[in-house]
Short mmCIF file of N, CA and C in Angstrom, two decimals:
data_model
loop_
_atom_site.label_atom_id
_atom_site.label_comp_id
_atom_site.label_asym_id
_atom_site.label_seq_id
_atom_site.Cartn_x
_atom_site.Cartn_y
_atom_site.Cartn_z
N GLN Y 1 -10.39 2.85 22.83
CA GLN Y 1 -9.94 1.62 22.21
C GLN Y 1 -8.52 1.82 21.72
N VAL Y 2 -7.67 0.88 22.08
CA VAL Y 2 -6.28 0.97 21.67
C VAL Y 2 -6.17 0.62 20.20
N GLN Y 3 -5.42 1.43 19.48
CA GLN Y 3 -5.24 1.15 18.07
C GLN Y 3 -3.79 1.32 17.66
N LEU Y 4 -3.29 0.33 16.99
CA LEU Y 4 -2.01 0.43 16.30
C LEU Y 4 -2.32 0.06 14.87
N VAL Y 5 -2.19 1.00 13.99
CA VAL Y 5 -2.56 0.77 12.60
C VAL Y 5 -1.31 0.79 11.73
N GLU Y 6 -1.02 -0.37 11.17
CA GLU Y 6 0.17 -0.52 10.33
C GLU Y 6 -0.18 -0.32 8.86
N SER Y 7 0.79 0.11 8.11
CA SER Y 7 0.64 0.23 6.67
C SER Y 7 2.01 0.14 6.02
N GLY Y 8 2.02 -0.08 4.71
CA GLY Y 8 3.26 -0.04 3.95
C GLY Y 8 3.80 -1.37 3.51
N GLY Y 9 3.19 -2.47 3.91
CA GLY Y 9 3.67 -3.76 3.45
C GLY Y 9 3.34 -3.97 1.99
N GLY Y 10 3.86 -5.07 1.43
CA GLY Y 10 3.58 -5.37 0.04
C GLY Y 10 4.58 -6.34 -0.52
N LEU Y 11 4.59 -6.41 -1.84
CA LEU Y 11 5.47 -7.31 -2.58
C LEU Y 11 6.59 -6.49 -3.21
N VAL Y 12 7.81 -6.95 -3.03
CA VAL Y 12 8.96 -6.24 -3.58
C VAL Y 12 9.99 -7.27 -4.04
N GLN Y 13 10.77 -6.91 -5.01
CA GLN Y 13 11.83 -7.80 -5.49
C GLN Y 13 13.04 -7.72 -4.55
N ALA Y 14 13.83 -8.77 -4.55
CA ALA Y 14 15.05 -8.79 -3.75
C ALA Y 14 15.92 -7.59 -4.10
N GLY Y 15 16.45 -6.97 -3.06
CA GLY Y 15 17.24 -5.76 -3.24
C GLY Y 15 16.44 -4.49 -3.14
N GLY Y 16 15.12 -4.62 -3.11
CA GLY Y 16 14.25 -3.46 -3.06
C GLY Y 16 14.05 -2.93 -1.65
N SER Y 17 13.19 -1.92 -1.57
CA SER Y 17 12.95 -1.24 -0.30
C SER Y 17 11.46 -1.09 -0.03
N LEU Y 18 11.13 -1.04 1.23
CA LEU Y 18 9.78 -0.73 1.69
C LEU Y 18 9.89 0.07 2.97
N THR Y 19 8.87 0.89 3.22
CA THR Y 19 8.79 1.60 4.50
C THR Y 19 7.47 1.26 5.16
N LEU Y 20 7.54 0.72 6.36
CA LEU Y 20 6.35 0.43 7.15
C LEU Y 20 6.07 1.59 8.09
N SER Y 21 4.80 1.83 8.32
CA SER Y 21 4.37 2.87 9.26
C SER Y 21 3.40 2.26 10.25
N CYS Y 22 3.42 2.80 11.45
CA CYS Y 22 2.49 2.36 12.49
C CYS Y 22 2.04 3.59 13.26
N ALA Y 23 0.76 3.89 13.11
CA ALA Y 23 0.17 5.04 13.81
C ALA Y 23 -0.53 4.54 15.08
N ALA Y 24 -0.24 5.21 16.17
CA ALA Y 24 -0.81 4.80 17.46
C ALA Y 24 -1.63 5.92 18.07
N SER Y 25 -2.49 5.54 18.98
CA SER Y 25 -3.22 6.55 19.72
C SER Y 25 -2.24 7.30 20.62
N ARG Y 26 -2.52 8.57 20.84
CA ARG Y 26 -1.61 9.43 21.57
C ARG Y 26 -1.32 8.91 22.97
N SER Y 27 -2.35 8.43 23.63
CA SER Y 27 -2.20 7.99 25.02
C SER Y 27 -1.26 6.80 25.14
N ILE Y 28 -1.18 6.03 24.09
CA ILE Y 28 -0.31 4.85 24.10
C ILE Y 28 1.09 5.21 23.66
N PHE Y 29 1.19 5.99 22.61
CA PHE Y 29 2.46 6.23 21.95
C PHE Y 29 3.43 7.00 22.84
N ALA Y 30 2.94 7.98 23.54
CA ALA Y 30 3.82 8.93 24.23
C ALA Y 30 4.77 8.26 25.21
N GLY Y 31 4.31 7.24 25.89
CA GLY Y 31 5.14 6.62 26.93
C GLY Y 31 5.67 5.25 26.57
N ALA Y 32 5.52 4.87 25.31
CA ALA Y 32 5.81 3.49 24.94
C ALA Y 32 7.16 3.31 24.25
N VAL Y 33 7.77 2.18 24.52
CA VAL Y 33 8.81 1.68 23.65
C VAL Y 33 8.09 1.09 22.43
N MET Y 34 8.42 1.58 21.27
CA MET Y 34 7.77 1.11 20.04
C MET Y 34 8.70 0.13 19.35
N GLY Y 35 8.10 -0.95 18.89
CA GLY Y 35 8.92 -1.97 18.25
C GLY Y 35 8.27 -2.55 17.01
N TRP Y 36 9.10 -3.11 16.18
CA TRP Y 36 8.65 -3.90 15.03
C TRP Y 36 9.13 -5.33 15.24
N TYR Y 37 8.21 -6.26 15.07
CA TYR Y 37 8.49 -7.67 15.13
C TYR Y 37 8.06 -8.30 13.80
N ARG Y 38 8.53 -9.51 13.56
CA ARG Y 38 8.08 -10.21 12.38
C ARG Y 38 7.90 -11.69 12.68
N GLN Y 39 7.02 -12.29 11.90
CA GLN Y 39 6.77 -13.72 12.05
C GLN Y 39 6.59 -14.35 10.68
N ALA Y 40 7.47 -15.26 10.36
CA ALA Y 40 7.38 -16.01 9.11
C ALA Y 40 6.62 -17.31 9.37
N PRO Y 41 6.04 -17.90 8.36
CA PRO Y 41 5.29 -19.15 8.54
C PRO Y 41 6.14 -20.22 9.22
N GLY Y 42 5.59 -20.81 10.26
CA GLY Y 42 6.28 -21.88 10.94
C GLY Y 42 7.37 -21.44 11.89
N LYS Y 43 7.53 -20.13 12.05
CA LYS Y 43 8.58 -19.62 12.92
C LYS Y 43 7.98 -18.76 14.03
N GLN Y 44 8.78 -18.57 15.08
CA GLN Y 44 8.34 -17.72 16.18
C GLN Y 44 8.44 -16.25 15.80
N ARG Y 45 7.64 -15.45 16.44
CA ARG Y 45 7.73 -14.01 16.26
C ARG Y 45 9.05 -13.53 16.84
N GLU Y 46 9.72 -12.63 16.11
CA GLU Y 46 11.03 -12.17 16.55
C GLU Y 46 11.13 -10.65 16.45
N LEU Y 47 11.91 -10.09 17.35
CA LEU Y 47 12.14 -8.65 17.33
C LEU Y 47 12.97 -8.26 16.11
N VAL Y 48 12.54 -7.20 15.45
CA VAL Y 48 13.31 -6.63 14.35
C VAL Y 48 14.06 -5.40 14.84
N ALA Y 49 13.33 -4.49 15.46
CA ALA Y 49 13.94 -3.26 15.96
C ALA Y 49 13.00 -2.61 16.96
N SER Y 50 13.57 -1.83 17.87
CA SER Y 50 12.76 -1.09 18.83
C SER Y 50 13.38 0.27 19.08
N ILE Y 51 12.53 1.19 19.54
CA ILE Y 51 13.00 2.55 19.81
C ILE Y 51 12.29 3.08 21.05
N THR Y 52 13.06 3.63 21.97
CA THR Y 52 12.49 4.14 23.21
C THR Y 52 11.94 5.55 23.01
N THR Y 53 11.32 6.08 24.07
CA THR Y 53 10.76 7.42 23.99
C THR Y 53 11.85 8.47 23.80
N SER Y 54 13.05 8.18 24.27
CA SER Y 54 14.16 9.13 24.13
C SER Y 54 15.01 8.86 22.90
N GLY Y 55 14.61 7.88 22.09
CA GLY Y 55 15.31 7.63 20.84
C GLY Y 55 16.36 6.55 20.89
N GLY Y 56 16.46 5.84 22.00
CA GLY Y 56 17.38 4.72 22.06
C GLY Y 56 16.91 3.59 21.16
N ILE Y 57 17.82 3.03 20.38
CA ILE Y 57 17.44 2.07 19.34
C ILE Y 57 18.16 0.75 19.54
N ASN Y 58 17.42 -0.31 19.25
CA ASN Y 58 17.97 -1.66 19.29
C ASN Y 58 17.58 -2.37 18.00
N TYR Y 59 18.54 -3.01 17.34
CA TYR Y 59 18.28 -3.77 16.12
C TYR Y 59 18.66 -5.22 16.31
N ALA Y 60 17.89 -6.09 15.68
CA ALA Y 60 18.31 -7.47 15.58
C ALA Y 60 19.52 -7.53 14.67
N ASP Y 61 20.40 -8.48 14.94
CA ASP Y 61 21.63 -8.58 14.15
C ASP Y 61 21.34 -8.76 12.67
N PHE Y 62 20.27 -9.45 12.34
CA PHE Y 62 20.02 -9.77 10.93
C PHE Y 62 19.55 -8.58 10.10
N VAL Y 63 19.28 -7.43 10.75
CA VAL Y 63 18.86 -6.27 9.98
C VAL Y 63 19.80 -5.08 10.09
N LYS Y 64 20.83 -5.22 10.89
CA LYS Y 64 21.75 -4.09 11.09
C LYS Y 64 22.37 -3.66 9.76
N GLY Y 65 22.29 -2.35 9.53
CA GLY Y 65 22.83 -1.79 8.30
C GLY Y 65 21.84 -1.78 7.15
N ARG Y 66 20.72 -2.46 7.31
CA ARG Y 66 19.72 -2.51 6.22
C ARG Y 66 18.42 -1.81 6.60
N PHE Y 67 18.02 -1.94 7.84
CA PHE Y 67 16.74 -1.38 8.30
C PHE Y 67 17.01 -0.21 9.24
N THR Y 68 16.09 0.75 9.23
CA THR Y 68 16.18 1.90 10.12
C THR Y 68 14.82 2.14 10.77
N ILE Y 69 14.81 2.18 12.09
CA ILE Y 69 13.59 2.50 12.81
C ILE Y 69 13.65 3.96 13.26
N SER Y 70 12.48 4.60 13.22
CA SER Y 70 12.41 5.99 13.67
C SER Y 70 11.00 6.24 14.21
N ARG Y 71 10.87 7.30 15.00
CA ARG Y 71 9.56 7.65 15.52
C ARG Y 71 9.35 9.15 15.38
N ASP Y 72 8.13 9.51 15.05
CA ASP Y 72 7.73 10.91 14.97
C ASP Y 72 6.74 11.15 16.10
N ASN Y 73 7.21 11.77 17.15
CA ASN Y 73 6.37 11.96 18.33
C ASN Y 73 5.22 12.93 18.08
N ALA Y 74 5.37 13.81 17.13
CA ALA Y 74 4.28 14.74 16.80
C ALA Y 74 3.14 14.04 16.08
N LYS Y 75 3.47 12.98 15.36
CA LYS Y 75 2.46 12.24 14.59
C LYS Y 75 2.09 10.92 15.25
N ASN Y 76 2.69 10.63 16.41
CA ASN Y 76 2.41 9.36 17.10
C ASN Y 76 2.62 8.17 16.18
N THR Y 77 3.68 8.19 15.43
CA THR Y 77 3.93 7.19 14.40
C THR Y 77 5.36 6.69 14.49
N VAL Y 78 5.51 5.39 14.30
CA VAL Y 78 6.82 4.77 14.21
C VAL Y 78 6.98 4.20 12.82
N TYR Y 79 8.20 4.27 12.29
CA TYR Y 79 8.49 3.83 10.93
C TYR Y 79 9.57 2.76 10.95
N LEU Y 80 9.55 1.95 9.90
CA LEU Y 80 10.63 1.01 9.67
C LEU Y 80 10.99 1.10 8.19
N GLN Y 81 12.13 1.71 7.94
CA GLN Y 81 12.65 1.78 6.58
C GLN Y 81 13.47 0.53 6.32
N MET Y 82 13.09 -0.23 5.31
CA MET Y 82 13.74 -1.50 5.02
C MET Y 82 14.40 -1.44 3.65
N ASN Y 83 15.71 -1.58 3.62
CA ASN Y 83 16.47 -1.56 2.37
C ASN Y 83 17.14 -2.91 2.14
N SER Y 84 17.56 -3.13 0.94
CA SER Y 84 18.26 -4.38 0.59
C SER Y 84 17.49 -5.60 1.06
N LEU Y 85 16.21 -5.61 0.80
CA LEU Y 85 15.36 -6.71 1.25
C LEU Y 85 15.73 -8.01 0.55
N GLN Y 86 15.62 -9.09 1.30
CA GLN Y 86 15.94 -10.42 0.81
C GLN Y 86 14.73 -11.34 1.02
N PRO Y 87 14.65 -12.43 0.27
CA PRO Y 87 13.51 -13.33 0.44
C PRO Y 87 13.31 -13.78 1.89
N GLU Y 88 14.38 -13.92 2.62
CA GLU Y 88 14.25 -14.36 4.02
C GLU Y 88 13.65 -13.29 4.93
N ASP Y 89 13.49 -12.08 4.41
CA ASP Y 89 12.81 -11.04 5.17
C ASP Y 89 11.29 -11.13 5.03
N SER Y 90 10.82 -12.02 4.18
CA SER Y 90 9.38 -12.19 3.99
C SER Y 90 8.73 -12.66 5.29
N ALA Y 91 7.70 -11.97 5.71
CA ALA Y 91 7.03 -12.29 6.98
C ALA Y 91 5.87 -11.32 7.17
N VAL Y 92 5.08 -11.60 8.18
CA VAL Y 92 4.12 -10.60 8.64
C VAL Y 92 4.84 -9.74 9.68
N TYR Y 93 4.81 -8.45 9.48
CA TYR Y 93 5.48 -7.51 10.37
C TYR Y 93 4.44 -6.88 11.29
N TYR Y 94 4.75 -6.89 12.58
CA TYR Y 94 3.83 -6.39 13.59
C TYR Y 94 4.43 -5.20 14.33
N CYS Y 95 3.60 -4.23 14.57
CA CYS Y 95 3.97 -3.09 15.40
C CYS Y 95 3.61 -3.41 16.84
N ASN Y 96 4.45 -2.96 17.77
CA ASN Y 96 4.24 -3.21 19.18
C ASN Y 96 4.46 -1.94 19.98
N ALA Y 97 3.61 -1.74 20.98
CA ALA Y 97 3.76 -0.62 21.92
C ALA Y 97 3.80 -1.19 23.33
N ARG Y 98 4.91 -0.94 24.03
CA ARG Y 98 5.09 -1.52 25.35
C ARG Y 98 5.50 -0.46 26.36
N ASN Y 99 4.89 -0.54 27.54
CA ASN Y 99 5.26 0.33 28.65
C ASN Y 99 5.30 -0.52 29.90
N ASP Y 100 6.49 -0.74 30.43
CA ASP Y 100 6.64 -1.64 31.58
C ASP Y 100 6.19 -0.99 32.88
N VAL Y 101 6.18 0.34 32.95
CA VAL Y 101 5.74 1.02 34.17
C VAL Y 101 4.23 0.93 34.31
N PHE Y 102 3.52 1.24 33.23
CA PHE Y 102 2.06 1.17 33.25
C PHE Y 102 1.53 -0.16 32.77
N LYS Y 103 2.47 -1.06 32.48
CA LYS Y 103 2.14 -2.45 32.20
C LYS Y 103 1.14 -2.60 31.07
N TYR Y 104 1.51 -2.07 29.92
CA TYR Y 104 0.72 -2.41 28.76
C TYR Y 104 1.63 -2.87 27.62
N ASN Y 105 1.05 -3.68 26.77
CA ASN Y 105 1.79 -4.30 25.67
C ASN Y 105 0.79 -4.58 24.57
N TYR Y 106 0.77 -3.73 23.56
CA TYR Y 106 -0.24 -3.80 22.51
C TYR Y 106 0.38 -4.14 21.16
N TRP Y 107 -0.41 -4.82 20.34
CA TRP Y 107 0.04 -5.25 19.02
C TRP Y 107 -0.87 -4.72 17.93
N GLY Y 108 -0.27 -4.43 16.80
CA GLY Y 108 -1.05 -4.12 15.62
C GLY Y 108 -1.53 -5.40 14.96
N GLN Y 109 -2.27 -5.23 13.86
CA GLN Y 109 -2.86 -6.38 13.19
C GLN Y 109 -1.88 -7.08 12.26
N GLY Y 110 -0.76 -6.45 11.97
CA GLY Y 110 0.25 -7.05 11.11
C GLY Y 110 0.10 -6.61 9.66
N THR Y 111 1.23 -6.53 9.00
CA THR Y 111 1.24 -6.21 7.57
C THR Y 111 2.21 -7.16 6.87
N GLN Y 112 1.77 -7.70 5.76
CA GLN Y 112 2.56 -8.71 5.05
C GLN Y 112 3.65 -8.05 4.20
N VAL Y 113 4.84 -8.57 4.35
CA VAL Y 113 5.96 -8.19 3.48
C VAL Y 113 6.42 -9.45 2.75
N THR Y 114 6.42 -9.39 1.44
CA THR Y 114 6.86 -10.51 0.63
C THR Y 114 7.97 -10.05 -0.31
N VAL Y 115 9.10 -10.74 -0.24
CA VAL Y 115 10.24 -10.39 -1.07
C VAL Y 115 10.48 -11.53 -2.05
N SER Y 116 10.38 -11.23 -3.32
CA SER Y 116 10.57 -12.26 -4.34
C SER Y 116 12.03 -12.29 -4.80
N SER Y 117 12.48 -13.48 -5.15
CA SER Y 117 13.88 -13.63 -5.59
C SER Y 117 14.03 -13.43 -7.08
#
């Protein structure tokens, strides 16, 4: 059974920080581009950041300089360090594992991030 288990969401004041974690099964994680997406109420799900197996990173413009994505291949875990959080960052954050060669695309259950002003 494929599992992406997210943790680390919560309530934080504007300007604060949170770190999200997503633990994946080994068979999925090793070959996957790992990503974090978010979805706010009434809005489409959008990419926040992604990281390839070799460490190539892509950030959405709205998080550059504030968020950092990283992966620990020994722990099969991807992280999203979020600093300088703003109310507009409030959303459900989803972990994603994608492999275009083996054609899989899996999602975690989501973790709520709420930033109060």
